[in-house]
Amino acid sequence: MFEGFFALIWIVIKILAIALPLIGVVAYLTLAERKIIGYQQSRIGPNRAGVRGLLQPIADAIKLVFKEMIFPTASNRYLFIIAPLLAFVPALVTWSVIPFSEGLVLADVNAGVLLVLAFSSLGIYGLLLSGWSSNSKYAFLGALRACGQAVSYEIPMGFALVGVLMAADSMNMSEIVRHQAGGIWHWYAVPLLPLFLVYWISGLAETNRAPFDVAEGESEIVAGFHVEYSGMGFALFFLAEYANMALIAILTSLFFLGGWNSPFEGAGWLPSTLAWLQAPCMLWLFIKTGFFLFLYLWIRATYPRYRYDQIMRLGWKVLIPVTLVWLVVEGLAIQWHVQPWFV
Amino acid sequence: MMHDNHTWILATLLTLGLWLWWAYARANQLSLLQTAWHLLRSFTLFDLLKGLTVTGKHMFIRKATIQYPEEETPISPRFRGMLALRRYPNGEERCIGCKLCEAVCPALAITIDTEEREDGSRRTTKYEIDAFKCINCGFCEESCPVDSIVVVPEMHYHMEERGENIFTKEKLLAIGDLYEDRLASDRREDEAYR
Ligand code: SF4
Ligand code: SF4
């Protein structure tokens, strides 16, 4: 009887061990975003709270917690409260199947990729409901845009993952990473380069980030779906967005950049004193994830927002055909056992 | 046998690719070469990467930020920030109550009442400027025949109580006393261009 209880406690501890650092990462990602975008626009960014602005996320969090939550008079109050939770919870749940290192995963399910796809689609309900329940034109338009965009970009995203599944012959995330062991040339970003790019672009669109952030589109529809939110509700949307960013970044590293495999694996030219660099390690995964997070911010600082019809054009008329073509090419490569990827 | 199969599939794919190339060129009314260049450019993300290098480089250039309360941008001697009334060196107020400034003020910010003083000269009894209405255009300064009303290059001031936005005659004269030296040096600096 007690065993079950302890197992439960153990699981809760593991969940906290993932969720708490994640929230820390998310908090400091907001600071990193403001700092990095600031630097790329030749300004300094926040630097008043704490040394070089390091306490800024904490100050922001305290401010948001103490702010009043305002409910628009004609809003649907229940959905209005549930919507940010619906956006936030899937963003956290998906982390349960993310392997951080060999065996270091909360739930080592065999259909991990499916779960990721399912939950990343679920997050869009939060946006949709928030837009609808706020009873505001801008929120409604933002929600519609977010929906159309998410539905369209789910398809190339799914197709890109089909390519990964074909190559790894498994839906288990750890298995996918294990298949990429054996040096930098074995990472799926090399044989599946187009799918890698498509996945990353769709990832940008899925998380509603620049240049695909028409759902927020502050220059046209103020703040889009969360225009009526304040205080904690707004904070939850914020957290969900950044948790999703971190998720896409880590997924891209797992699927295409070899996860925790070292980039120096099998590099014979390394001096023997640096041989430890070749070992697979959780740190490699975090470095790759960090790079993708940086890329998110870099892209945001660089590109102007897409026009909505162009987003649709890119999704349906460019990304989907590209993935389809490359799936055929990959299928042939697997059939013919093209070395060294498809043995 | 297996090899024949490969050749066929490859040939089919190649034909398909060539046909797509040709069809794309036709649809966009471009030559085949232009099409190839166009496709190469968009599929290697050439322009996008170029954009990224620009922002990437900017990360390392010197930052243009001015840490405002500690640092400030240099202020031009012609900067128009706050109004003041000047005096003659002997302490006599310059304003002769001609109301030219009141007439010229586009924002109707100035209100003047005049009266004859004991010595027979015309002086203002009331000279008020509503700082909320004033747009700091400097027309009053230009219109004044005795160089009495002036705009001083000061922008660090604020009001805390309702009503403080009305700058009374005493206040304006006090400001004038405070900024007399600054005004003189600014005038000297700007002399050559007047
Ligand atoms: S600066 Fe312009 S607006 Fe202000 S009081 Fe003088 S004339 Fe009026
Ligand atoms: S400030 Fe100058 S323009 Fe205005 S009333 Fe006095 S003398 Fe005339």
Coordinates of C-alpha atoms and ligand atoms in Angstrom, one line a residue:
Chain A
M1 CA 0.0 0.0 0.0
F2 CA 2.8 2.3 0.9
E3 CA 4.7 1.5 -2.2
G4 CA 2.1 3.0 -4.3
F5 CA 2.1 6.1 -2.2
F6 CA 5.9 6.4 -2.4
A7 CA 5.8 5.9 -6.1
L8 CA 3.3 8.7 -6.3
I9 CA 5.5 11.0 -4.2
W10 CA 8.5 10.0 -6.3
I11 CA 6.6 11.0 -9.5
V12 CA 5.6 14.3 -8.0
I13 CA 9.2 15.0 -7.1
K14 CA 10.2 14.2 -10.7
I15 CA 7.5 16.5 -12.1
L16 CA 8.7 19.3 -9.8
A17 CA 12.3 18.7 -10.9
I18 CA 11.2 19.3 -14.5
A19 CA 8.6 22.0 -14.0
L20 CA 10.4 24.3 -11.6
P21 CA 13.6 24.7 -13.6
L22 CA 11.3 25.1 -16.7
I23 CA 9.5 28.0 -15.1
G24 CA 12.9 29.5 -14.2
V25 CA 14.1 29.1 -17.8
V26 CA 10.9 30.7 -19.0
A27 CA 11.3 33.6 -16.6
Y28 CA 14.8 34.3 -17.7
L29 CA 13.9 33.7 -21.4
T30 CA 11.8 36.8 -21.1
L31 CA 14.8 38.7 -19.9
A32 CA 17.0 37.2 -22.5
E33 CA 14.5 38.2 -25.2
R34 CA 14.5 41.8 -24.1
K35 CA 18.2 41.9 -23.7
I36 CA 19.1 40.2 -27.0
I37 CA 16.6 42.0 -29.1
G38 CA 17.8 45.2 -27.4
Y39 CA 21.4 44.4 -28.3
Q40 CA 20.5 43.6 -31.9
Q41 CA 18.8 47.0 -32.1
S42 CA 21.9 48.7 -30.6
R43 CA 20.3 49.4 -27.3
I44 CA 21.0 47.9 -23.9
G45 CA 17.6 46.6 -22.7
P46 CA 16.4 46.4 -19.1
N47 CA 19.3 47.1 -16.7
R48 CA 17.8 48.7 -13.7
A49 CA 16.4 45.9 -11.6
G50 CA 19.4 44.2 -10.0
V51 CA 22.8 43.9 -11.5
R52 CA 22.5 44.4 -15.2
G53 CA 18.7 43.8 -15.0
L54 CA 19.1 40.3 -13.7
L55 CA 16.1 40.7 -11.3
Q56 CA 13.8 42.0 -14.0
P57 CA 11.8 38.7 -14.4
I58 CA 11.2 38.6 -10.7
A59 CA 10.0 42.2 -10.7
D60 CA 7.8 41.5 -13.6
A61 CA 6.3 38.4 -11.9
I62 CA 5.6 40.2 -8.7
K63 CA 4.0 43.0 -10.7
L64 CA 1.7 40.6 -12.6
V65 CA 0.7 38.7 -9.5
F66 CA -0.4 41.8 -7.6
K67 CA -2.3 43.3 -10.5
E68 CA -6.0 43.1 -10.6
M69 CA -7.6 40.6 -13.0
I70 CA -10.3 42.5 -14.9
F71 CA -13.2 40.6 -16.4
P72 CA -14.9 42.3 -19.3
T73 CA -18.6 42.8 -18.5
A74 CA -20.1 40.8 -21.3
S75 CA -17.5 38.0 -21.3
N76 CA -18.1 34.4 -20.6
R77 CA -16.4 34.3 -17.2
Y78 CA -15.9 30.5 -16.9
L79 CA -14.2 30.2 -20.2
F80 CA -12.4 33.4 -19.6
I81 CA -10.7 31.9 -16.6
I82 CA -10.2 28.4 -18.1
A83 CA -8.7 29.6 -21.3
P84 CA -5.2 30.6 -20.0
L85 CA -5.1 27.3 -18.1
L86 CA -5.9 25.5 -21.2
A87 CA -3.0 27.2 -22.9
F88 CA -0.6 26.7 -20.1
V89 CA -1.2 23.1 -19.0
P90 CA -0.5 21.4 -22.4
A91 CA 2.6 23.5 -22.7
L92 CA 3.8 21.8 -19.4
V93 CA 2.4 18.3 -19.9
T94 CA 4.3 17.8 -23.1
W95 CA 7.5 18.0 -21.2
S96 CA 6.7 14.7 -19.6
V97 CA 7.9 12.8 -22.6
I98 CA 11.0 14.8 -23.3
P99 CA 14.1 12.8 -22.6
F100 CA 16.9 14.9 -21.2
S101 CA 19.5 12.2 -21.4
E102 CA 19.8 8.5 -21.7
G103 CA 17.0 7.2 -19.4
L104 CA 16.3 10.5 -17.9
V105 CA 12.7 11.0 -18.9
L106 CA 9.5 11.2 -16.9
A107 CA 7.4 9.0 -19.1
D108 CA 9.2 6.9 -21.6
V109 CA 6.2 6.1 -23.7
N110 CA 6.5 4.5 -27.1
A111 CA 4.2 7.0 -28.8
G112 CA 6.1 10.1 -27.5
V113 CA 6.0 11.9 -30.8
L114 CA 2.2 11.4 -31.1
L115 CA 1.8 12.8 -27.6
V116 CA 3.8 15.8 -28.4
L117 CA 1.8 16.4 -31.6
A118 CA -1.5 15.9 -29.7
F119 CA -0.7 18.3 -26.9
S120 CA 0.8 21.0 -29.0
S121 CA -2.5 21.1 -30.9
L122 CA -4.4 21.2 -27.7
G123 CA -2.8 24.4 -26.6
I124 CA -4.6 26.2 -29.4
Y125 CA -7.9 25.7 -27.6
G126 CA -6.7 28.1 -24.9
L127 CA -6.1 30.8 -27.6
L128 CA -9.4 30.1 -29.3
L129 CA -11.5 30.2 -26.1
S130 CA -9.7 33.3 -24.8
G131 CA -10.5 35.1 -28.0
W132 CA -14.1 34.0 -28.0
S133 CA -14.9 34.4 -24.3
S134 CA -13.5 37.9 -24.1
N135 CA -16.3 39.2 -26.3
S136 CA -13.9 41.7 -28.0
K137 CA -13.4 42.2 -31.7
Y138 CA -9.6 42.2 -31.5
A139 CA -9.4 39.1 -29.3
F140 CA -11.8 37.3 -31.6
L141 CA -9.8 38.2 -34.7
G142 CA -6.6 37.2 -33.0
A143 CA -8.1 33.8 -32.0
L144 CA -9.3 33.2 -35.6
R145 CA -5.9 34.0 -37.0
A146 CA -4.2 31.8 -34.4
C147 CA -6.5 28.9 -35.2
G148 CA -6.1 29.1 -39.0
Q149 CA -2.4 29.4 -38.6
A150 CA -2.1 26.5 -36.2
V151 CA -4.2 24.2 -38.3
S152 CA -2.3 25.0 -41.4
Y153 CA 1.2 24.6 -39.9
E154 CA 0.4 21.5 -38.0
I155 CA 0.4 19.6 -41.3
P156 CA 4.0 20.4 -42.5
M157 CA 5.1 19.9 -38.9
G158 CA 3.5 16.5 -38.8
F159 CA 5.0 15.6 -42.1
A160 CA 8.4 16.7 -41.0
L161 CA 8.1 14.4 -38.0
V162 CA 6.9 11.6 -40.3
G163 CA 10.3 11.9 -42.0
V164 CA 12.0 11.5 -38.6
L165 CA 9.8 8.5 -37.8
M166 CA 10.7 6.9 -41.1
A167 CA 14.4 7.4 -40.4
A168 CA 14.4 6.3 -36.8
D169 CA 11.7 3.6 -37.3
S170 CA 10.3 4.5 -33.9
M171 CA 8.0 6.9 -32.1
N172 CA 9.9 6.8 -28.9
M173 CA 11.9 10.0 -28.4
S174 CA 14.9 8.3 -26.7
E175 CA 15.0 5.8 -29.5
I176 CA 15.0 8.6 -32.1
V177 CA 18.0 10.2 -30.3
R178 CA 19.8 6.9 -30.0
H179 CA 19.4 6.4 -33.8
Q180 CA 21.4 9.6 -34.4
A181 CA 24.4 8.4 -32.4
G182 CA 27.7 8.1 -34.2
G183 CA 29.0 11.5 -35.1
I184 CA 27.7 14.8 -36.4
W185 CA 26.9 13.3 -39.9
H186 CA 24.4 11.0 -38.4
W187 CA 22.2 13.7 -37.1
Y188 CA 18.9 13.9 -39.0
A189 CA 19.5 17.5 -39.8
V190 CA 21.9 16.3 -42.5
P191 CA 19.9 13.8 -44.5
L192 CA 16.6 15.5 -43.6
L193 CA 17.8 19.1 -44.0
P194 CA 14.6 20.3 -45.8
L195 CA 12.4 18.7 -43.2
F196 CA 14.6 20.2 -40.5
L197 CA 14.0 23.7 -41.9
V198 CA 10.3 23.1 -42.4
Y199 CA 10.0 21.8 -38.9
W200 CA 11.7 24.9 -37.5
I201 CA 9.6 27.3 -39.5
S202 CA 6.4 25.5 -38.6
G203 CA 7.6 25.6 -35.0
L204 CA 7.9 29.3 -35.2
A205 CA 4.4 29.5 -36.6
E206 CA 2.9 27.1 -34.0
T207 CA 4.2 29.1 -31.1
N208 CA 2.8 32.3 -32.7
R209 CA 6.2 33.9 -32.7
A210 CA 7.6 36.6 -35.0
P211 CA 7.5 36.7 -38.0
F212 CA 4.3 34.6 -37.7
D213 CA 2.8 36.5 -34.7
V214 CA -0.3 37.8 -36.5
A215 CA -2.4 36.3 -33.7
E216 CA -1.0 39.1 -31.5
G217 CA -0.3 41.6 -34.2
E218 CA -0.1 44.6 -31.9
S219 CA 0.0 47.0 -34.8
E220 CA -3.4 45.9 -36.1
I221 CA -5.3 44.1 -33.4
V222 CA -3.6 45.5 -30.3
A223 CA -2.6 42.3 -28.6
G224 CA -4.8 39.8 -30.3
F225 CA -6.4 37.0 -28.3
H226 CA -5.2 38.1 -24.9
V227 CA -6.1 41.8 -25.2
E228 CA -8.6 41.6 -22.4
Y229 CA -6.4 39.7 -20.0
S230 CA -4.6 41.3 -17.1
G231 CA -2.7 40.1 -14.0
M232 CA -2.4 36.3 -13.7
G233 CA -4.4 35.5 -16.8
F234 CA -2.0 37.4 -18.9
A235 CA 1.0 35.9 -17.0
L236 CA -0.2 32.4 -17.8
F237 CA -0.5 33.2 -21.5
F238 CA 3.0 34.6 -21.3
L239 CA 4.3 31.5 -19.6
A240 CA 2.6 29.2 -22.0
E241 CA 4.1 31.0 -25.0
Y242 CA 7.6 30.8 -23.6
A243 CA 7.2 27.2 -22.4
N244 CA 6.1 26.3 -25.9
M245 CA 9.1 28.1 -27.4
A246 CA 11.4 26.1 -25.1
L247 CA 9.6 23.0 -26.1
I248 CA 9.9 23.5 -29.8
A249 CA 13.6 24.4 -29.3
I250 CA 14.3 21.2 -27.3
L251 CA 12.2 19.1 -29.7
T252 CA 14.1 20.4 -32.7
S253 CA 17.4 19.5 -31.0
L254 CA 16.1 16.0 -30.1
F255 CA 14.6 15.2 -33.6
F256 CA 17.2 16.8 -35.8
L257 CA 20.4 17.7 -33.9
G258 CA 21.1 14.4 -32.2
G259 CA 19.7 15.4 -28.7
W260 CA 22.4 14.7 -26.1
N261 CA 24.9 13.2 -28.6
S262 CA 28.1 15.1 -28.7
P263 CA 29.0 17.0 -31.9
F264 CA 32.5 15.7 -31.5
E265 CA 31.5 12.1 -31.5
G266 CA 33.8 10.0 -33.6
A267 CA 36.1 13.0 -34.2
G268 CA 39.5 11.2 -34.4
W269 CA 41.4 14.5 -34.7
L270 CA 40.6 15.6 -31.2
P271 CA 43.7 15.5 -28.9
S272 CA 43.4 12.9 -26.2
T273 CA 43.1 15.5 -23.5
L274 CA 39.8 16.6 -25.0
A275 CA 38.5 13.1 -25.6
W276 CA 35.8 13.7 -22.9
L277 CA 34.1 16.1 -25.3
Q278 CA 33.0 13.1 -27.3
A279 CA 30.8 11.6 -24.6
P280 CA 27.1 12.1 -24.8
C281 CA 25.9 14.4 -22.1
M282 CA 22.7 16.3 -21.1
L283 CA 24.7 19.5 -21.5
W284 CA 24.9 19.1 -25.2
L285 CA 21.1 19.0 -25.4
F286 CA 20.9 22.2 -23.4
I287 CA 23.5 23.9 -25.5
K288 CA 21.5 23.0 -28.7
T289 CA 18.2 24.0 -27.1
G290 CA 19.8 27.3 -26.0
F291 CA 21.0 27.9 -29.6
F292 CA 17.4 27.4 -30.9
L293 CA 16.0 29.7 -28.2
F294 CA 18.5 32.3 -29.3
L295 CA 17.5 31.8 -32.9
Y296 CA 13.9 32.5 -31.9
L297 CA 14.9 35.9 -30.5
W298 CA 17.3 36.5 -33.4
I299 CA 14.6 35.9 -35.9
R300 CA 12.2 38.1 -34.0
A301 CA 14.7 40.9 -34.0
T302 CA 15.3 40.5 -37.8
Y303 CA 12.1 39.9 -39.7
P304 CA 9.0 42.0 -40.1
R305 CA 5.6 40.3 -39.6
Y306 CA 4.2 38.2 -42.5
R307 CA 1.0 39.3 -44.1
Y308 CA -1.7 36.8 -43.3
D309 CA -2.4 35.5 -46.8
Q310 CA 1.4 35.1 -47.3
I311 CA 1.5 33.0 -44.1
M312 CA -1.2 30.7 -45.6
R313 CA 0.6 30.6 -48.9
L314 CA 3.9 29.7 -47.3
G315 CA 2.3 26.9 -45.3
W316 CA 0.1 25.3 -47.9
K317 CA 2.0 26.0 -51.1
V318 CA 5.6 25.8 -50.1
L319 CA 6.1 23.9 -46.9
I320 CA 3.7 21.0 -47.5
P321 CA 4.9 20.3 -51.0
V322 CA 8.5 20.5 -49.8
T323 CA 7.9 18.0 -47.1
L324 CA 6.0 15.7 -49.4
V325 CA 8.8 15.7 -52.0
W326 CA 11.4 15.1 -49.4
L327 CA 9.4 12.2 -47.9
V328 CA 9.5 10.5 -51.3
V329 CA 13.2 11.1 -51.6
E330 CA 13.7 9.8 -48.1
G331 CA 11.6 6.7 -48.8
L332 CA 13.8 5.9 -51.8
A333 CA 16.9 6.5 -49.8
I334 CA 15.6 4.1 -47.1
Q335 CA 14.7 1.5 -49.7
W336 CA 18.1 1.7 -51.3
H337 CA 19.9 1.8 -47.9
V338 CA 21.8 5.0 -48.6
Q339 CA 24.9 5.0 -46.3
P340 CA 25.6 6.1 -43.6
W341 CA 22.1 7.1 -42.5
F342 CA 19.7 4.4 -43.6
V343 CA 21.4 1.1 -42.9
Chain B
M1 CA 17.1 -6.5 -62.1
M2 CA 17.2 -4.3 -58.9
H3 CA 19.4 -1.9 -60.7
D4 CA 17.1 -1.4 -63.6
N5 CA 14.4 -0.5 -61.1
H6 CA 16.6 2.2 -59.6
T7 CA 17.3 3.8 -62.9
W8 CA 13.7 3.9 -63.8
I9 CA 12.7 5.6 -60.6
L10 CA 15.5 8.1 -60.8
A11 CA 14.7 8.9 -64.4
T12 CA 11.0 9.4 -63.5
L13 CA 11.9 11.7 -60.6
L14 CA 14.3 13.6 -62.8
T15 CA 11.7 14.1 -65.5
L16 CA 9.2 15.2 -62.9
G17 CA 11.7 17.7 -61.6
L18 CA 12.5 19.1 -65.0
W19 CA 8.8 19.4 -65.8
L20 CA 8.2 21.3 -62.5
W21 CA 11.1 23.6 -63.3
W22 CA 9.7 24.3 -66.8
A23 CA 6.1 24.8 -65.4
Y24 CA 7.2 27.2 -62.8
A25 CA 9.1 29.2 -65.3
R26 CA 6.0 29.3 -67.6
A27 CA 3.7 30.3 -64.8
N28 CA 5.9 33.2 -63.7
Q29 CA 6.9 34.2 -67.2
L30 CA 10.6 33.8 -66.4
S31 CA 13.4 32.3 -68.4
L32 CA 14.6 28.9 -67.2
L33 CA 17.8 30.4 -66.0
Q34 CA 16.0 33.1 -64.0
T35 CA 13.8 30.5 -62.5
A36 CA 16.7 28.4 -61.4
W37 CA 18.3 31.5 -59.8
H38 CA 15.0 32.4 -58.2
L39 CA 14.5 29.0 -56.8
L40 CA 18.0 28.7 -55.6
R41 CA 17.8 32.0 -53.8
S42 CA 14.6 31.2 -52.0
F43 CA 15.3 27.6 -51.1
T44 CA 18.8 28.3 -49.7
L45 CA 17.1 31.1 -47.6
F46 CA 19.8 33.4 -49.0
D47 CA 18.0 36.7 -48.3
L48 CA 16.8 35.6 -44.9
L49 CA 20.3 34.6 -43.8
K50 CA 21.6 37.9 -45.1
G51 CA 19.1 39.7 -42.8
L52 CA 20.2 37.6 -39.9
T53 CA 23.8 38.6 -40.4
V54 CA 22.9 42.2 -40.2
T55 CA 21.2 41.9 -36.9
G56 CA 23.9 39.5 -35.8
K57 CA 26.5 42.1 -36.4
H58 CA 24.5 44.7 -34.7
M59 CA 24.7 42.7 -31.5
F60 CA 28.3 43.7 -31.1
I61 CA 28.4 47.3 -32.2
R62 CA 28.5 50.1 -29.7
K63 CA 25.2 50.7 -28.1
A64 CA 23.4 54.0 -28.7
T65 CA 21.5 54.0 -25.4
I66 CA 21.8 57.0 -23.2
Q67 CA 21.2 56.2 -19.6
Y68 CA 18.9 59.1 -19.1
P69 CA 18.8 60.3 -15.6
E70 CA 22.6 59.9 -15.3
E71 CA 23.5 60.9 -18.9
E72 CA 21.9 63.3 -21.2
T73 CA 22.0 64.3 -24.8
P74 CA 23.6 67.7 -25.4
I75 CA 21.0 70.4 -25.6
S76 CA 21.0 73.0 -28.4
P77 CA 21.2 76.7 -27.3
R78 CA 18.0 77.1 -29.3
F79 CA 16.2 74.5 -27.3
R80 CA 12.7 75.7 -26.3
G81 CA 11.7 74.2 -23.0
M82 CA 10.3 76.6 -20.5
L83 CA 9.2 80.2 -20.5
A84 CA 10.7 83.1 -18.5
L85 CA 10.4 86.9 -18.1
R86 CA 13.7 88.8 -18.1
R87 CA 14.7 92.0 -16.2
Y88 CA 17.1 94.8 -17.0
P89 CA 20.4 94.7 -15.2
N90 CA 19.1 97.3 -12.8
G91 CA 16.3 95.0 -11.7
E92 CA 13.5 96.7 -13.6
E93 CA 11.3 94.2 -15.4
R94 CA 11.5 94.5 -19.1
C95 CA 7.9 93.8 -20.0
I96 CA 6.0 96.9 -21.1
G97 CA 2.6 95.2 -21.4
C98 CA 2.3 95.7 -25.1
K99 CA 0.4 92.4 -25.3
L100 CA 2.0 91.4 -28.6
C101 CA 2.9 88.1 -27.2
E102 CA -0.7 87.5 -26.0
A103 CA -1.9 88.3 -29.6
V104 CA 0.6 86.1 -31.3
C105 CA 0.4 83.1 -29.1
P106 CA -1.2 80.3 -31.2
A107 CA -2.2 78.3 -28.2
L108 CA -3.8 81.3 -26.4
A109 CA -1.7 80.4 -23.4
I110 CA -0.9 84.0 -22.3
T111 CA -3.2 86.2 -20.3
I112 CA -2.1 89.8 -19.6
D113 CA -3.7 92.7 -17.6
T114 CA -2.0 96.1 -17.5
E115 CA -2.2 99.2 -15.4
E116 CA -0.3 102.5 -15.2
R117 CA 2.3 102.6 -12.5
E118 CA 3.0 105.6 -10.2
D119 CA 5.8 106.7 -12.5
G120 CA 3.5 106.8 -15.5
S121 CA 4.8 103.8 -17.3
R122 CA 2.6 100.9 -18.4
R123 CA 3.2 97.7 -16.5
T124 CA 1.5 94.3 -16.3
T125 CA -0.5 93.6 -13.2
K126 CA -1.1 90.0 -14.3
Y127 CA 1.1 88.0 -16.6
E128 CA 0.2 84.4 -16.7
I129 CA 1.2 81.5 -19.0
D130 CA -0.7 78.2 -18.9
A131 CA 2.1 75.7 -19.3
F132 CA -0.4 73.0 -20.3
K133 CA -1.6 75.1 -23.2
C134 CA 1.8 76.4 -24.3
I135 CA 3.3 74.5 -27.1
N136 CA 6.8 76.0 -26.7
C137 CA 6.7 77.5 -30.2
G138 CA 8.7 80.6 -29.2
F139 CA 6.5 83.0 -31.2
C140 CA 6.1 85.1 -28.0
E141 CA 9.9 85.5 -27.8
E142 CA 10.1 86.6 -31.4
S143 CA 7.3 89.1 -31.1
C144 CA 8.5 90.8 -27.9
P145 CA 9.9 94.2 -28.7
V146 CA 11.9 94.4 -25.5
D147 CA 13.2 90.9 -25.3
S148 CA 11.2 90.3 -22.2
I149 CA 9.5 87.0 -22.6
V150 CA 12.0 84.3 -23.6
V151 CA 12.1 80.5 -23.8
V152 CA 14.9 78.9 -21.8
P153 CA 16.5 75.6 -22.7
E154 CA 15.2 73.7 -19.6
M155 CA 13.0 70.7 -19.8
H156 CA 13.4 69.2 -16.4
Y157 CA 10.4 70.6 -14.5
H158 CA 7.1 69.2 -13.4
M159 CA 4.0 70.1 -11.5
E160 CA 2.7 68.3 -8.5
E161 CA -0.5 70.3 -7.6
R162 CA -3.4 71.3 -9.7
G163 CA -3.0 75.0 -10.6
E164 CA 0.8 74.9 -10.7
N165 CA 0.6 74.8 -14.5
I166 CA -0.3 78.5 -14.4
F167 CA 3.1 80.3 -14.4
T168 CA 2.5 83.6 -12.7
K169 CA 4.4 86.8 -13.3
E170 CA 6.5 86.3 -10.1
K171 CA 7.3 82.7 -11.1
L172 CA 8.3 83.7 -14.6
L173 CA 10.5 86.6 -13.3
A174 CA 12.1 84.2 -10.9
I175 CA 12.8 81.8 -13.6
G176 CA 14.3 84.6 -15.7
D177 CA 16.6 85.6 -12.8
L178 CA 17.7 82.0 -12.5
Y179 CA 18.5 81.5 -16.2
E180 CA 19.9 84.9 -17.1
D181 CA 23.5 83.7 -17.3
R182 CA 22.5 80.6 -19.2
L183 CA 20.6 82.8 -21.7
A184 CA 23.5 85.1 -22.1
S185 CA 25.9 82.3 -22.9
D186 CA 23.4 80.6 -25.2
R187 CA 22.9 83.9 -27.1
R188 CA 26.7 84.3 -27.5
E189 CA 27.0 80.8 -28.8
D190 CA 24.2 81.3 -31.3
E191 CA 25.3 84.9 -32.3
A192 CA 26.8 84.1 -35.6
Y193 CA 23.7 82.4 -37.0
R194 CA 21.1 85.0 -36.0
Ligands
SF4_1 S1 5.9 79.7 -26.7 FE1 4.3 79.8 -28.2 S2 2.6 78.8 -27.2 FE2 4.0 79.2 -25.6 S3 3.3 81.1 -24.8 FE3 4.9 81.6 -26.3 S4 3.7 82.0 -28.1 FE4 2.3 80.9 -26.7
SF4_2 S1 6.4 90.1 -22.8 FE1 7.1 91.4 -24.5 S2 5.5 91.1 -26.0 FE2 4.6 90.3 -24.1 S3 3.5 92.1 -23.3 FE3 5.6 92.1 -22.4 S4 6.7 93.4 -23.7 FE4 4.9 92.9 -24.8

